[in-house]
Amino acid sequence: MSLFKQPLVWNQELIKRYDLAGPRYTSYPTAPQFSEQFTETALLNAITRSNTAHKPLSLYFHIPFCDTLCYYCGCNKIVTNNKSRALPYVQRMIQELALYADLFDHSRIVKQLHWGGGTPTFISDDEMSLLMHATRKLFQLSDDGSEEFSVEIHPGRVSIETMQHLRNLGFNRVSMGVQDFDEQVQKAVNRFNSLEEITRLMSALRAQEFQSISMDLIYGLPFQTLKTMGDTLNKVVELSPDRLSIFNYAHMPHIFKSQSLIHDRDLPSANEKLDLLHFAIEKLQAEGYVYIGMDHFAKPTDELVIAQQQGKLQRNFQGYSTHGDCDLLAVGASSISMIDNVYVQNAKELNLYQQKLDVGLLPFAKGFTLNVEDELRRHVINQLICHCRLEFNDVFTQFGVVAHRHFSRELDTLIPMVEDSLISITPLGIEVHNAGRMLIRRICMVFDEYLNNNQQIRYSKII
Ligand SMILES: C[S@@+](CC[C@H](N)C(=O)[O-])C[C@H]1O[C@@H](n2cnc3c(N)ncnc32)[C@H](O)[C@@H]1O
Ligand code: SF4
């Protein structure tokens, strides 16, 4: 049986011993390395190279507005009831997209498109049409049935009519934040969605022929216990989403102000959190979900599982992805693009983002150009985090590097993990064992050249 379909081996003592703060590796190098010195010339050159390589495209739109505040939220969002803020923002995203449309080869096909947030359904149905029609005019969206066009929704704040509108606009995937069904937990975090509401929504989405439905849950929220988690998971399993994410609640009120509305005394302890996670993984595996890795689960027939079996899984800013073959162009405040060998991040503050566009500038604020060593390490981290293995032969074929010599320091650092039977290192490569899966971030960190003690403070606990 493949490693990913085996029941997870849970070794609490080792998990605690190796538990350190660390990045989630949705990019390598990670965002703290992005620099304001990054130039427009570097970006334009990357786009030219990407046009030559002529990979398909993935488009991301960041819509930051929310009309309610979920206290736990660590996303880049603006909480407001003022709906008139939406149109000028949508117009700026279209302006940004038009600037890029002049630079990207128009024959490149957009295979993947995602609206994230915030709450993308904050904008009106008309504004959605405006944005999608402009996107279709400026870029060539795939329409052969293989396209993946997805939207994030807050199930308590969206109507069935709006979902039909999104479906008509071409969206065929939905990602919804459920977080937790328990009433006391919902009240403590000010995030409400009832089982009845979501059940109704799910049957409507299926009738509307959305092809894939994904749900987000969070563990480590106030008042969560094994009992409440069990009840939430029973309901979720009954609803039967195609994919599931279970995020670790990162309580960092010094960074995310609204989290100070959550009282420390109501939070589960570190031990209780581990028990919640262990319980959730066992339960979902027992219910037939495949544990892809990190926070992600999917049904055995899902494309993510198939990509993992075929060794084609990738990690990007949205987590695990089947579209590693695409360049990612992201528009909207704070969004991050990945084009050829550069990452580029837009201004996070709305005013700054809008001001740049108003004078005709690309609204980026930071970026990073990967050198060959960075690309090599990105490959290593991607292989480990997606497939739990690294083949030295493959490193040699792709980068001309003899891995056991090039990474001799890293392989030495990994020896304690070999001794703890978390991984094995052979002349052929590195294999992460079942018991090492929970510590994959810790294993990847060994290959991260940019980590230092200062940065580690910025990351949430690994588990
Ligand atoms: C980018 S957010 C936006 C999704 C959408 N606005 C919603 O609330 O449904 C995606 C997911 O991140 C998770 N999330 C947000 N803040 C978090 C935090 N502080 N710790 C862990 N997960 C968090 C939630 O599960 C949320 O659904
Ligand atoms: S969790 Fe989603 S809906 Fe809630 S504040 Fe954050 S981005 Fe907005």
PDB file of N, CA and C in Angstrom, residues 68-108:
ATOM      1  N   THR A  68     -17.880  40.468   7.942  1.00  0.00           N
ATOM      2  CA  THR A  68     -17.841  40.146   9.378  1.00  0.00           C
ATOM      3  C   THR A  68     -16.399  39.828   9.736  1.00  0.00           C
ATOM      4  N   LEU A  69     -16.109  39.950  11.025  1.00  0.00           N
ATOM      5  CA  LEU A  69     -14.744  39.656  11.486  1.00  0.00           C
ATOM      6  C   LEU A  69     -14.737  38.328  12.236  1.00  0.00           C
ATOM      7  N   CYS A  70     -13.993  37.357  11.708  1.00  0.00           N
ATOM      8  CA  CYS A  70     -13.785  36.109  12.442  1.00  0.00           C
ATOM      9  C   CYS A  70     -12.545  36.348  13.308  1.00  0.00           C
ATOM     10  N   TYR A  71     -12.705  36.186  14.612  1.00  0.00           N
ATOM     11  CA  TYR A  71     -11.633  36.622  15.517  1.00  0.00           C
ATOM     12  C   TYR A  71     -10.299  35.899  15.288  1.00  0.00           C
ATOM     13  N   TYR A  72     -10.362  34.655  14.832  1.00  0.00           N
ATOM     14  CA  TYR A  72      -9.122  33.877  14.670  1.00  0.00           C
ATOM     15  C   TYR A  72      -8.340  34.299  13.431  1.00  0.00           C
ATOM     16  N   CYS A  73      -8.929  35.139  12.562  1.00  0.00           N
ATOM     17  CA  CYS A  73      -8.448  35.271  11.188  1.00  0.00           C
ATOM     18  C   CYS A  73      -6.998  35.775  11.079  1.00  0.00           C
ATOM     19  N   GLY A  74      -6.239  35.073  10.276  1.00  0.00           N
ATOM     20  CA  GLY A  74      -4.856  35.456  10.010  1.00  0.00           C
ATOM     21  C   GLY A  74      -4.679  35.812   8.538  1.00  0.00           C
ATOM     22  N   CYS A  75      -5.798  36.012   7.820  1.00  0.00           N
ATOM     23  CA  CYS A  75      -5.709  36.299   6.376  1.00  0.00           C
ATOM     24  C   CYS A  75      -5.533  37.798   6.138  1.00  0.00           C
ATOM     25  N   ASN A  76      -5.172  38.134   4.904  1.00  0.00           N
ATOM     26  CA  ASN A  76      -5.029  39.538   4.560  1.00  0.00           C
ATOM     27  C   ASN A  76      -6.382  40.081   4.125  1.00  0.00           C
ATOM     28  N   LYS A  77      -7.071  40.758   5.043  1.00  0.00           N
ATOM     29  CA  LYS A  77      -8.456  41.162   4.743  1.00  0.00           C
ATOM     30  C   LYS A  77      -8.763  42.536   5.304  1.00  0.00           C
ATOM     31  N   ILE A  78      -9.886  43.107   4.809  1.00  0.00           N
ATOM     32  CA  ILE A  78     -10.378  44.394   5.295  1.00  0.00           C
ATOM     33  C   ILE A  78     -11.834  44.168   5.689  1.00  0.00           C
ATOM     34  N   VAL A  79     -12.151  44.399   6.959  1.00  0.00           N
ATOM     35  CA  VAL A  79     -13.535  44.162   7.392  1.00  0.00           C
ATOM     36  C   VAL A  79     -14.316  45.456   7.248  1.00  0.00           C
ATOM     37  N   THR A  80     -15.383  45.422   6.460  1.00  0.00           N
ATOM     38  CA  THR A  80     -16.188  46.623   6.212  1.00  0.00           C
ATOM     39  C   THR A  80     -17.594  46.227   5.761  1.00  0.00           C
ATOM     40  N   ASN A  81     -18.547  47.120   6.066  1.00  0.00           N
ATOM     41  CA  ASN A  81     -19.912  46.896   5.568  1.00  0.00           C
ATOM     42  C   ASN A  81     -20.165  47.738   4.334  1.00  0.00           C
ATOM     43  N   ASN A  82     -19.194  48.547   3.980  1.00  0.00           N
ATOM     44  CA  ASN A  82     -19.371  49.513   2.909  1.00  0.00           C
ATOM     45  C   ASN A  82     -19.153  48.854   1.538  1.00  0.00           C
ATOM     46  N   LYS A  83     -20.254  48.423   0.937  1.00  0.00           N
ATOM     47  CA  LYS A  83     -20.170  47.679  -0.329  1.00  0.00           C
ATOM     48  C   LYS A  83     -19.648  48.540  -1.473  1.00  0.00           C
ATOM     49  N   SER A  84     -19.712  49.888  -1.289  1.00  0.00           N
ATOM     50  CA  SER A  84     -19.266  50.740  -2.398  1.00  0.00           C
ATOM     51  C   SER A  84     -17.737  50.699  -2.549  1.00  0.00           C
ATOM     52  N   ARG A  85     -17.062  50.037  -1.612  1.00  0.00           N
ATOM     53  CA  ARG A  85     -15.603  49.914  -1.770  1.00  0.00           C
ATOM     54  C   ARG A  85     -15.237  48.868  -2.827  1.00  0.00           C
ATOM     55  N   ALA A  86     -16.209  48.012  -3.163  1.00  0.00           N
ATOM     56  CA  ALA A  86     -15.876  46.887  -4.040  1.00  0.00           C
ATOM     57  C   ALA A  86     -15.564  47.316  -5.479  1.00  0.00           C
ATOM     58  N   LEU A  87     -16.428  48.171  -6.050  1.00  0.00           N
ATOM     59  CA  LEU A  87     -16.282  48.486  -7.476  1.00  0.00           C
ATOM     60  C   LEU A  87     -14.931  49.131  -7.817  1.00  0.00           C
ATOM     61  N   PRO A  88     -14.508  50.193  -7.067  1.00  0.00           N
ATOM     62  CA  PRO A  88     -13.199  50.771  -7.417  1.00  0.00           C
ATOM     63  C   PRO A  88     -12.064  49.746  -7.323  1.00  0.00           C
ATOM     64  N   TYR A  89     -12.212  48.807  -6.384  1.00  0.00           N
ATOM     65  CA  TYR A  89     -11.163  47.786  -6.237  1.00  0.00           C
ATOM     66  C   TYR A  89     -11.181  46.826  -7.433  1.00  0.00           C
ATOM     67  N   VAL A  90     -12.379  46.387  -7.817  1.00  0.00           N
ATOM     68  CA  VAL A  90     -12.499  45.481  -8.968  1.00  0.00           C
ATOM     69  C   VAL A  90     -11.924  46.171 -10.214  1.00  0.00           C
ATOM     70  N   GLN A  91     -12.228  47.474 -10.350  1.00  0.00           N
ATOM     71  CA  GLN A  91     -11.702  48.205 -11.517  1.00  0.00           C
ATOM     72  C   GLN A  91     -10.172  48.233 -11.506  1.00  0.00           C
ATOM     73  N   ARG A  92      -9.593  48.388 -10.312  1.00  0.00           N
ATOM     74  CA  ARG A  92      -8.119  48.389 -10.234  1.00  0.00           C
ATOM     75  C   ARG A  92      -7.559  47.011 -10.602  1.00  0.00           C
ATOM     76  N   MET A  93      -8.232  45.946 -10.165  1.00  0.00           N
ATOM     77  CA  MET A  93      -7.722  44.609 -10.528  1.00  0.00           C
ATOM     78  C   MET A  93      -7.764  44.421 -12.043  1.00  0.00           C
ATOM     79  N   ILE A  94      -8.826  44.942 -12.660  1.00  0.00           N
ATOM     80  CA  ILE A  94      -8.930  44.815 -14.120  1.00  0.00           C
ATOM     81  C   ILE A  94      -7.809  45.622 -14.795  1.00  0.00           C
ATOM     82  N   GLN A  95      -7.556  46.828 -14.212  1.00  0.00           N
ATOM     83  CA  GLN A  95      -6.459  47.659 -14.753  1.00  0.00           C
ATOM     84  C   GLN A  95      -5.122  46.916 -14.653  1.00  0.00           C
ATOM     85  N   GLU A  96      -4.919  46.279 -13.509  1.00  0.00           N
ATOM     86  CA  GLU A  96      -3.665  45.536 -13.308  1.00  0.00           C
ATOM     87  C   GLU A  96      -3.579  44.389 -14.316  1.00  0.00           C
ATOM     88  N   LEU A  97      -4.683  43.680 -14.465  1.00  0.00           N
ATOM     89  CA  LEU A  97      -4.709  42.547 -15.394  1.00  0.00           C
ATOM     90  C   LEU A  97      -4.408  43.017 -16.823  1.00  0.00           C
ATOM     91  N   ALA A  98      -4.927  44.215 -17.168  1.00  0.00           N
ATOM     92  CA  ALA A  98      -4.708  44.753 -18.517  1.00  0.00           C
ATOM     93  C   ALA A  98      -3.221  45.079 -18.718  1.00  0.00           C
ATOM     94  N   LEU A  99      -2.578  45.598 -17.667  1.00  0.00           N
ATOM     95  CA  LEU A  99      -1.136  45.883 -17.787  1.00  0.00           C
ATOM     96  C   LEU A  99      -0.382  44.582 -18.076  1.00  0.00           C
ATOM     97  N   TYR A 100      -0.767  43.509 -17.376  1.00  0.00           N
ATOM     98  CA  TYR A 100      -0.079  42.231 -17.590  1.00  0.00           C
ATOM     99  C   TYR A 100      -0.451  41.616 -18.940  1.00  0.00           C
ATOM    100  N   ALA A 101      -1.702  41.834 -19.372  1.00  0.00           N
ATOM    101  CA  ALA A 101      -2.130  41.238 -20.648  1.00  0.00           C
ATOM    102  C   ALA A 101      -1.258  41.764 -21.792  1.00  0.00           C
ATOM    103  N   ASP A 102      -0.779  43.015 -21.660  1.00  0.00           N
ATOM    104  CA  ASP A 102       0.108  43.576 -22.693  1.00  0.00           C
ATOM    105  C   ASP A 102       1.472  42.891 -22.683  1.00  0.00           C
ATOM    106  N   LEU A 103       1.824  42.279 -21.564  1.00  0.00           N
ATOM    107  CA  LEU A 103       3.163  41.696 -21.435  1.00  0.00           C
ATOM    108  C   LEU A 103       3.181  40.187 -21.703  1.00  0.00           C
ATOM    109  N   PHE A 104       2.076  39.523 -21.377  1.00  0.00           N
ATOM    110  CA  PHE A 104       2.036  38.063 -21.565  1.00  0.00           C
ATOM    111  C   PHE A 104       1.564  37.722 -22.979  1.00  0.00           C
ATOM    112  N   ASP A 105       2.176  36.696 -23.546  1.00  0.00           N
ATOM    113  CA  ASP A 105       1.784  36.186 -24.854  1.00  0.00           C
ATOM    114  C   ASP A 105       0.319  35.740 -24.781  1.00  0.00           C
ATOM    115  N   HIS A 106      -0.507  36.316 -25.658  1.00  0.00           N
ATOM    116  CA  HIS A 106      -1.952  36.074 -25.557  1.00  0.00           C
ATOM    117  C   HIS A 106      -2.338  34.632 -25.885  1.00  0.00           C
ATOM    118  N   SER A 107      -1.431  33.900 -26.544  1.00  0.00           N
ATOM    119  CA  SER A 107      -1.808  32.523 -26.893  1.00  0.00           C
ATOM    120  C   SER A 107      -1.633  31.562 -25.712  1.00  0.00           C
ATOM    121  N   ARG A 108      -1.106  32.075 -24.599  1.00  0.00           N
ATOM    122  CA  ARG A 108      -0.944  31.182 -23.436  1.00  0.00           C
ATOM    123  C   ARG A 108      -2.304  30.926 -22.784  1.00  0.00           C
TER     124      ARG A 108
END
